[in-house]
Tab-separated table of C-alpha atoms and ligand atoms in Angstrom:
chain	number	residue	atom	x	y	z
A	1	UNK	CA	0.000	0.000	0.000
A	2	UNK	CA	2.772	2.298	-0.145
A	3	UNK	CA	2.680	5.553	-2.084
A	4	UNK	CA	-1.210	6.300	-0.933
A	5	UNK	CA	-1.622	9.051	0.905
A	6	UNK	CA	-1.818	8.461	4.623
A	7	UNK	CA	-4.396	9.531	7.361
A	8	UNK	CA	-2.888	11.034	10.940
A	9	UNK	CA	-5.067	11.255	13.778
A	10	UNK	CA	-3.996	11.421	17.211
A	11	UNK	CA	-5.912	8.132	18.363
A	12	UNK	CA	-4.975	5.910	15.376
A	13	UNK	CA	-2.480	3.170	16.918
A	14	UNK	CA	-1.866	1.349	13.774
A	15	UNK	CA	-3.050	2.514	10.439
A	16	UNK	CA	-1.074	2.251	6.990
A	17	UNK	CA	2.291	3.490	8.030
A	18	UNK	CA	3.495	-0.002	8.452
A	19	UNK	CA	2.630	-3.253	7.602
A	20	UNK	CA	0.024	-4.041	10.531
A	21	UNK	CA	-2.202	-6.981	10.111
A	22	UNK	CA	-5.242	-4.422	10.870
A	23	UNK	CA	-6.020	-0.940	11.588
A	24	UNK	CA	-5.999	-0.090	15.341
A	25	UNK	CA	-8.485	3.421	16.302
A	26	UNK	CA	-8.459	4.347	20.163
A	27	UNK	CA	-12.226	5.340	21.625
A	28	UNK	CA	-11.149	5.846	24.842
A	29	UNK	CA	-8.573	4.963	27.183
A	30	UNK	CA	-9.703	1.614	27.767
A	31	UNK	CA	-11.158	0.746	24.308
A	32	UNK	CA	-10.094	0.699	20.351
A	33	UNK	CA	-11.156	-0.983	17.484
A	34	UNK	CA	-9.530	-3.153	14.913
A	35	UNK	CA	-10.570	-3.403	11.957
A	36	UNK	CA	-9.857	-5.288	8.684
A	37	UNK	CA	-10.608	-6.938	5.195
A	38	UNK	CA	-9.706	-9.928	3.370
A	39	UNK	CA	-11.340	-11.733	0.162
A	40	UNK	CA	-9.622	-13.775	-2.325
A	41	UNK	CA	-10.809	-16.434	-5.267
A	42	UNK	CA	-11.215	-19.991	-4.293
A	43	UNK	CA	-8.040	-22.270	-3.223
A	44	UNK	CA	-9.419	-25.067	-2.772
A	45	UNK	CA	-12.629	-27.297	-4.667
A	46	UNK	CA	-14.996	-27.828	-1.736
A	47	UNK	CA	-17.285	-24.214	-1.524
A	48	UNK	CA	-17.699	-24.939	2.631
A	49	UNK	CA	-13.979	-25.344	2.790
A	50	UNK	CA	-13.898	-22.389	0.960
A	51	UNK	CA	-15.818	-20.275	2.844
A	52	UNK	CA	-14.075	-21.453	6.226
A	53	UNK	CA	-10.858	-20.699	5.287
A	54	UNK	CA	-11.700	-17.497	3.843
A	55	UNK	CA	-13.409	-16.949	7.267
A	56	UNK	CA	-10.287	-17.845	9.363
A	57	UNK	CA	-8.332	-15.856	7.382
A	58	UNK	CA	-9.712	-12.757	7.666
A	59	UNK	CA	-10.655	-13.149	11.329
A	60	UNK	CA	-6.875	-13.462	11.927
A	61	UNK	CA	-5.450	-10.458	11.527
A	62	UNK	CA	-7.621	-9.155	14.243
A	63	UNK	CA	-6.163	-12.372	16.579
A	64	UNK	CA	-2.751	-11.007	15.251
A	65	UNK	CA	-3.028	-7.828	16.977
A	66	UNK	CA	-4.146	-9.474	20.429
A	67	UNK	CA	-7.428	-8.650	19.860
A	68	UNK	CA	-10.996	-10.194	19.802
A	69	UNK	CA	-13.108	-10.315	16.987
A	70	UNK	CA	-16.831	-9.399	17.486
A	71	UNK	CA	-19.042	-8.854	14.039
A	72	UNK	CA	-18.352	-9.599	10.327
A	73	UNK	CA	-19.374	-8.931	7.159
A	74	UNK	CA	-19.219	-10.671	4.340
A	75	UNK	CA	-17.972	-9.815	1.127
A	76	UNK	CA	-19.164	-11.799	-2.039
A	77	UNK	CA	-18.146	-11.463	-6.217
A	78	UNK	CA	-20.176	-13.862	-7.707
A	79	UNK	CA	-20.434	-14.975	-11.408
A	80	UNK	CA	-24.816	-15.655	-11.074
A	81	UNK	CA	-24.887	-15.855	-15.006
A	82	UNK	CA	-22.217	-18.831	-15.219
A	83	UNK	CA	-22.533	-20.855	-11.600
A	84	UNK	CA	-24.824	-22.465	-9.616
A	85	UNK	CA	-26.437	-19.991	-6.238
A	86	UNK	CA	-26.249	-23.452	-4.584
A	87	UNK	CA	-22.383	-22.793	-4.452
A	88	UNK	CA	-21.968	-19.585	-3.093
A	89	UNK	CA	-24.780	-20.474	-0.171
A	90	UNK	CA	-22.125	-23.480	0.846
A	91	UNK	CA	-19.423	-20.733	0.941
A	92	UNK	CA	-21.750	-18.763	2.631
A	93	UNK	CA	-22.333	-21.779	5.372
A	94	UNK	CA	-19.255	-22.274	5.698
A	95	UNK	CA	-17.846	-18.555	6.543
A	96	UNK	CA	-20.836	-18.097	8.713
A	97	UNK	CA	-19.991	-21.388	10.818
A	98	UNK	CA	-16.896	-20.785	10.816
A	99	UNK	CA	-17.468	-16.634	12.467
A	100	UNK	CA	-20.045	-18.666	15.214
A	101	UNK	CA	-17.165	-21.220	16.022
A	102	UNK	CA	-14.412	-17.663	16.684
A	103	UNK	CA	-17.991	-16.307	19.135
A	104	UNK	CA	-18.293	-13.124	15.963
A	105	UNK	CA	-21.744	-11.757	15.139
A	106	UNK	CA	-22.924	-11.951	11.279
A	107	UNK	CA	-23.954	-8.123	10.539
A	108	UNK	CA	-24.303	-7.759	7.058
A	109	UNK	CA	-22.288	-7.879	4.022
A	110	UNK	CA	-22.154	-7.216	0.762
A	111	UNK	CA	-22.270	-8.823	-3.207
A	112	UNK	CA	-21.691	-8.159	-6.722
A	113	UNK	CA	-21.679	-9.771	-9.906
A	114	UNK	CA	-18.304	-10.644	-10.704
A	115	UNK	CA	-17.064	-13.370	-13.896
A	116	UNK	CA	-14.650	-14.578	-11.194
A	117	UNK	CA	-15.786	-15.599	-7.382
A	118	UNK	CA	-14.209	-14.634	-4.463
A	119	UNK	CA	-14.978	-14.585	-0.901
A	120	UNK	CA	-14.212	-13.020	2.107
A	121	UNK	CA	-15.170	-11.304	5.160
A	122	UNK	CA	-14.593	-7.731	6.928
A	123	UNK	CA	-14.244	-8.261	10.807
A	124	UNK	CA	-14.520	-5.692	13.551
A	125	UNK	CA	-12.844	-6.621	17.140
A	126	UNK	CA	-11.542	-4.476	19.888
A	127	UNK	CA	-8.656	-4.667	22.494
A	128	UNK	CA	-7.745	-2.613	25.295
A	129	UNK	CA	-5.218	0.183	24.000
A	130	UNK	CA	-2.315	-0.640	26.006
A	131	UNK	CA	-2.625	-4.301	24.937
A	132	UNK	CA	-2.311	-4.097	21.290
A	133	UNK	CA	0.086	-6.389	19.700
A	134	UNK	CA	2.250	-5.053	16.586
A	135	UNK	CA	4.722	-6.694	14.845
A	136	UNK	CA	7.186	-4.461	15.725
A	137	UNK	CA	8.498	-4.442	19.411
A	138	UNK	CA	10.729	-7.554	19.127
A	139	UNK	CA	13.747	-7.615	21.325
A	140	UNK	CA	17.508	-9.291	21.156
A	141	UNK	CA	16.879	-12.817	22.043
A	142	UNK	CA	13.290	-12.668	21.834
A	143	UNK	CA	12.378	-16.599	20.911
A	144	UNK	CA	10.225	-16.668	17.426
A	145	UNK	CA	7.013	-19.566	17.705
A	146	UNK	CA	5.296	-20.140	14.949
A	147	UNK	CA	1.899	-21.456	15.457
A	148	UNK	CA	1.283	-23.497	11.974
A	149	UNK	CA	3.052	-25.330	9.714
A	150	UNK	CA	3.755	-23.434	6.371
A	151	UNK	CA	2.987	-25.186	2.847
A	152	UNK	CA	-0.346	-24.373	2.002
A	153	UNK	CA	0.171	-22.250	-1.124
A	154	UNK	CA	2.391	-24.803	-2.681
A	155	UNK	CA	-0.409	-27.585	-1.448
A	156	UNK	CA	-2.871	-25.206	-3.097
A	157	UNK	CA	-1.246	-25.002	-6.430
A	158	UNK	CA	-0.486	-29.074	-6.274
A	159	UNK	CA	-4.094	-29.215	-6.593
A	160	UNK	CA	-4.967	-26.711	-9.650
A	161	UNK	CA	-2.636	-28.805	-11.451
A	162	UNK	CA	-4.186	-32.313	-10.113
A	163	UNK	CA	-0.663	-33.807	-8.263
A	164	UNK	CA	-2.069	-33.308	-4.937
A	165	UNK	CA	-3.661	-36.811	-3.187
A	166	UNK	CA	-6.749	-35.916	-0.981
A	167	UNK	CA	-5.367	-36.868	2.209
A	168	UNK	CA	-2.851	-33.957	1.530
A	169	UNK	CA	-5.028	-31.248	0.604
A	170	UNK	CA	-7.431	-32.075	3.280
A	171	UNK	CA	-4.716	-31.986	5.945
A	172	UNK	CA	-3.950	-28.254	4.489
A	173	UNK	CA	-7.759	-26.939	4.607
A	174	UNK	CA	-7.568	-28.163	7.937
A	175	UNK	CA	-4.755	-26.501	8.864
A	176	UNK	CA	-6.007	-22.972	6.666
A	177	UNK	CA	-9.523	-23.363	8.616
A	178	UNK	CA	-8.487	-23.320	12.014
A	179	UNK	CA	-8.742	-20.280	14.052
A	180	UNK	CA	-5.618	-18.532	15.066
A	181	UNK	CA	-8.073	-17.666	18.528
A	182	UNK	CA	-6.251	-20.000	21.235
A	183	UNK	CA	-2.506	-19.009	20.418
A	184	UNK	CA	-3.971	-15.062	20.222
A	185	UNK	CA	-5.683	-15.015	23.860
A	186	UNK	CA	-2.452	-17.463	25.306
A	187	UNK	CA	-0.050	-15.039	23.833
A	188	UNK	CA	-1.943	-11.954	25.116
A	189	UNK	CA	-2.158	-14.192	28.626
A	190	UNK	CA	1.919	-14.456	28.370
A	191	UNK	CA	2.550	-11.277	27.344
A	192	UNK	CA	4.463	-11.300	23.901
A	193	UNK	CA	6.542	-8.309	22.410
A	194	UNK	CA	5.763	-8.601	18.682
A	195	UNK	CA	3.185	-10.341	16.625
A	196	UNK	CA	1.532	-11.197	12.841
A	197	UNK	CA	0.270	-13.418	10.966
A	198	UNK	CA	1.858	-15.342	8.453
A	199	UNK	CA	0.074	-14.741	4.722
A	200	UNK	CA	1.118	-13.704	1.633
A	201	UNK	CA	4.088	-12.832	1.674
A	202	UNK	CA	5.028	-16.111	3.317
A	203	UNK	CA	7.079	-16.680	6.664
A	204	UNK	CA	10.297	-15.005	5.483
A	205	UNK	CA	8.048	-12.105	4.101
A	206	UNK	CA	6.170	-11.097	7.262
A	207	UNK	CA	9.432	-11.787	9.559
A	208	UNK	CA	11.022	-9.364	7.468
A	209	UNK	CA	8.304	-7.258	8.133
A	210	UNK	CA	9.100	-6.933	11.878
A	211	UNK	CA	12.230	-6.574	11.915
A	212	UNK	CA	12.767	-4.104	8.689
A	213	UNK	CA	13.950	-0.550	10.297
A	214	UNK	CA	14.591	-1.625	13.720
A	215	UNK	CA	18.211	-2.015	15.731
A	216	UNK	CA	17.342	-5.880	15.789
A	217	UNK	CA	18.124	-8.790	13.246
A	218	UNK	CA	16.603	-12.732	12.603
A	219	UNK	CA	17.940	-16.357	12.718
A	220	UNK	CA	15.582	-18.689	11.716
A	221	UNK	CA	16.285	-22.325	12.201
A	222	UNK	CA	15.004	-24.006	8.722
A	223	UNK	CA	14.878	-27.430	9.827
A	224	UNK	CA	12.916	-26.266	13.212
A	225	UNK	CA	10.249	-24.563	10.886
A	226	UNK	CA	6.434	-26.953	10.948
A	227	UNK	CA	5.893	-28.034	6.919
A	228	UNK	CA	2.723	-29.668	5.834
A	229	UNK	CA	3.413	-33.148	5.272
A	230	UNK	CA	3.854	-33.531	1.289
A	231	UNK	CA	4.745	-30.023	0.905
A	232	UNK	CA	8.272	-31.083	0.410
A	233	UNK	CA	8.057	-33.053	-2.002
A	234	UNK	CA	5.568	-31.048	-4.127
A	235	UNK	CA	7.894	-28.266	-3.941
A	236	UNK	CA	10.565	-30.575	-4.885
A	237	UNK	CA	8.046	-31.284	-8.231
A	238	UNK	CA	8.177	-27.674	-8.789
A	239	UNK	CA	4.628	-27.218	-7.874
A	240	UNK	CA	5.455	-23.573	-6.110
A	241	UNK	CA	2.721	-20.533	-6.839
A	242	UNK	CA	4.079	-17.156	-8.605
A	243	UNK	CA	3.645	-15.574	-5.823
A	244	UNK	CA	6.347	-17.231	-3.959
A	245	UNK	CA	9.079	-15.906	-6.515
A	246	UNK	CA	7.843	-12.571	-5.935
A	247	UNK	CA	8.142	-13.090	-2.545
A	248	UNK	CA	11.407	-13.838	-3.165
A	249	UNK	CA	12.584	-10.967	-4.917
A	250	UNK	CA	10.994	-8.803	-3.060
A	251	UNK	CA	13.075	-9.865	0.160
A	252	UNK	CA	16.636	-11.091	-1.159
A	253	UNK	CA	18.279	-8.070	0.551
A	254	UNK	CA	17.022	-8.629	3.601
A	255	UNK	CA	17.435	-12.681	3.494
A	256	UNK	CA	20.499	-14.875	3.848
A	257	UNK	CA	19.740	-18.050	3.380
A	258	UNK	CA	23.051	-20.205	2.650
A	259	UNK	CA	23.955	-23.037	-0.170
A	260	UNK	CA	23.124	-25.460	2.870
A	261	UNK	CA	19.466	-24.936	3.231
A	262	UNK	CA	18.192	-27.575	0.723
A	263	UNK	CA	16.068	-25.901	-2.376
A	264	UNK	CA	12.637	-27.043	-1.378
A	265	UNK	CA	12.701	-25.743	2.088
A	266	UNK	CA	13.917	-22.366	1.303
A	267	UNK	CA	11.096	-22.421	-1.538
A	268	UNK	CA	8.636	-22.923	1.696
A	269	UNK	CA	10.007	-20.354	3.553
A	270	UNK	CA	8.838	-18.057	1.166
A	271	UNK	CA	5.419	-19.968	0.185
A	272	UNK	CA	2.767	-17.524	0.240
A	273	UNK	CA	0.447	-18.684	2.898
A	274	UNK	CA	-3.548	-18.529	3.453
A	275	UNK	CA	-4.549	-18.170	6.939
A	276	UNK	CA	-1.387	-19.280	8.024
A	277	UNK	CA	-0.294	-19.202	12.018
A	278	UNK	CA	0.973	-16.452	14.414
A	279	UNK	CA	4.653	-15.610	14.402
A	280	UNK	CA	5.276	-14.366	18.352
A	281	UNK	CA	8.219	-13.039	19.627
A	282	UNK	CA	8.163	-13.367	23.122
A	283	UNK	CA	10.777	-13.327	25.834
A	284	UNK	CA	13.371	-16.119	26.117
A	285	UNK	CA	12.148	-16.886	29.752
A	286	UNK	CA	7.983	-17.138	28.773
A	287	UNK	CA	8.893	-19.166	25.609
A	288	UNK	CA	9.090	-22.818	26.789
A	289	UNK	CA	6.127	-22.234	29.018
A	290	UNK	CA	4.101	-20.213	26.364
A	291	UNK	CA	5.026	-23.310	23.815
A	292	UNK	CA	3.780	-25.542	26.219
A	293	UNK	CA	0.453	-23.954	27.000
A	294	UNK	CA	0.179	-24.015	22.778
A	295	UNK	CA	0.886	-27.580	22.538
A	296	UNK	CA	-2.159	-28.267	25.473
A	297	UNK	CA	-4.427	-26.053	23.957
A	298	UNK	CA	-4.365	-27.978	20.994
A	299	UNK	CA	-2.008	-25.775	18.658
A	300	UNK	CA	-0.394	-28.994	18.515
A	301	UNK	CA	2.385	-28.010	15.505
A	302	UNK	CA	3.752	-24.633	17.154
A	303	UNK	CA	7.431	-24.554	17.756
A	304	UNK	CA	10.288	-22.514	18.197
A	305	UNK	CA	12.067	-21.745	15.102
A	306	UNK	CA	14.527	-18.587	15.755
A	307	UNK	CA	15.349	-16.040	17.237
A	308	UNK	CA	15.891	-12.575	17.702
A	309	UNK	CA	18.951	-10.783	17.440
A	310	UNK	CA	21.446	-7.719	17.445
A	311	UNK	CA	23.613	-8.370	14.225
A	312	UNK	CA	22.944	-8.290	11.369
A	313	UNK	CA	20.247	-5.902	11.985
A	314	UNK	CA	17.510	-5.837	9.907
A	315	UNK	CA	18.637	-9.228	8.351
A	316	UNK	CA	16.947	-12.553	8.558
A	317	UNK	CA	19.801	-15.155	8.309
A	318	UNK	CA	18.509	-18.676	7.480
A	319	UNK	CA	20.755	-21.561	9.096
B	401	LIG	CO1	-2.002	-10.286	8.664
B	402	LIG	CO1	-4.787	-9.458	6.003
């Protein structure tokens, strides 16, 4: 979004001056609202899938900023000359169940008549001002959890091109329809110093992201980072989105990743992601017991995978 022009206003806490998961507007001193907006075409076959990923995905980057979601609307392109209603009322279904399971209100929404479909949701949440999580404010030797395992875009285009087996691509719509809710309320229960979600521009992307302009660098341990299973080896088949490329490019100054790291894995590093998991830095000394409280809650594939550090600064070396 860079190059629009940019609104100041004295209670704004995060608006477009960086890369926040969600706009952040102070009401009082014990009150803001967050609020955001997410809709995308299909990645996956089954409508309900569908419309509870699309769902989970947009509710997260309010869970991103530590706070908790309360209505939705939904946001619908639909081609009604060229597809069945019967589709877009399972996509429907399934963002609406999906907003009931997070505890969110259905308000309203809105459709037009698109020759492509997409789907996705605006969600309004609040947190208390002095609790908002950016994804800035990570310190030297902060630990880095991720809360999901990363693969889903390359899962995704596996499928379009009919090499993915079902067991695979179900285990990924799992993983893209569950709510980021439980490792948002245990991290705001810890008390974390920097958070965000991991999305398009894939793990290496949005780490970049809180680190870029700061005093503080990255290591991220590669063979410590949760993959989808398959995702390997679909990568390995050359089955990676055009996105991830771009994602790439986009970030080679600011990555090191060395001769080491095998192919594949750095591919999935930078694997755009749908409704991927938290990235959290927290403090060294909450980590283990924050990890722990993940793994009971059922967050079952969170882990450590790096940390934060003083040099290189605003580098993210791979090992
Ligand atoms: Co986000
Ligand atoms: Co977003």
């Amino acid at each position: 979004m860079s190059g629009l022009p940019l609104s100041t206003d004295p209670n704004l806490i995060a608006g477009m001056e960086r890369a926040e998961d969600a706009g952040v507007y102070k009401l009082s001193d014990e009150l803001a609202i967050i609020q955001t907006v997410d809709f995308f075409t299909p990645i996956v076959d089954d409508p309900y899938w569908f419309g509870q990923i699309a769902a989970a995905n947009a509710l997260s980057d309010v869970y991103a900023m530590g706070g908790k979601p309360l209505t939705a609307l939904n946001i619908v392109c639909f081609p009604i000359k060229t597809m069945d209603i019967s589709i877009l009322k399972e996509i429907l279904a399934g963002g609406v169940d999906k907003v009931h399971e997070a505890g969110v209100v259905l308000v309203g929404g809105h459709s037009v008549e698109d020759p492509e479909l997409k789907y996705g949701l605006s969600i309004t949440g609040t947190v208390h001002p002095g609790k908002v999580v950016l994804n800035t404010g990570a310190r030297v030797g902060d630990r880095l959890i991720l809360t999901k395992p990363l693969g889903t875009g390359i899962i995704s285009t596996a499928l379009k091109n009919q090499k993915a087996d079902e067991a695979t691509v179900n285990r990924a719509m799992k993983s893209m329809a569950a709510l980021n809710r439980k490792a948002s309320e245990l991290m705001q229960e810890t008390g974390v110093n920097a958070c965000t979600d991991i999305t398009g521009f894939g793990l290496l992307g949005h780490a970049a992201e809180m680190i870029e302009g700061t005093d503080t660098g990255m290591v991220i341990d590669s063979a410590a980072v949760p993959v989808l299973p398959k995702a390997p080896e679909l990568a390995g088949m050359g089955m990676t989105p055009g996105g991830l490329q771009r994602n790439r490019e986009f970030r080679q100054d600011m990555v090191e990743i060395p001769g080491e790291v095998p192919g594949y894995l750095a591919d999935i590093l930078f694997d755009p992601q749908t409704s991927g998991g938290l990235l959290i830095a927290v403090a060294p000394e909450k980590a283990d017991a924050l990890l722990a409280r993940l793994h009971g809650a059922g967050v079952e594939e969170a882990a450590v995978i790096g940390e934060v550090v003083a040099t290189p600064k605003g580098k993210i070396t791979v090992r």
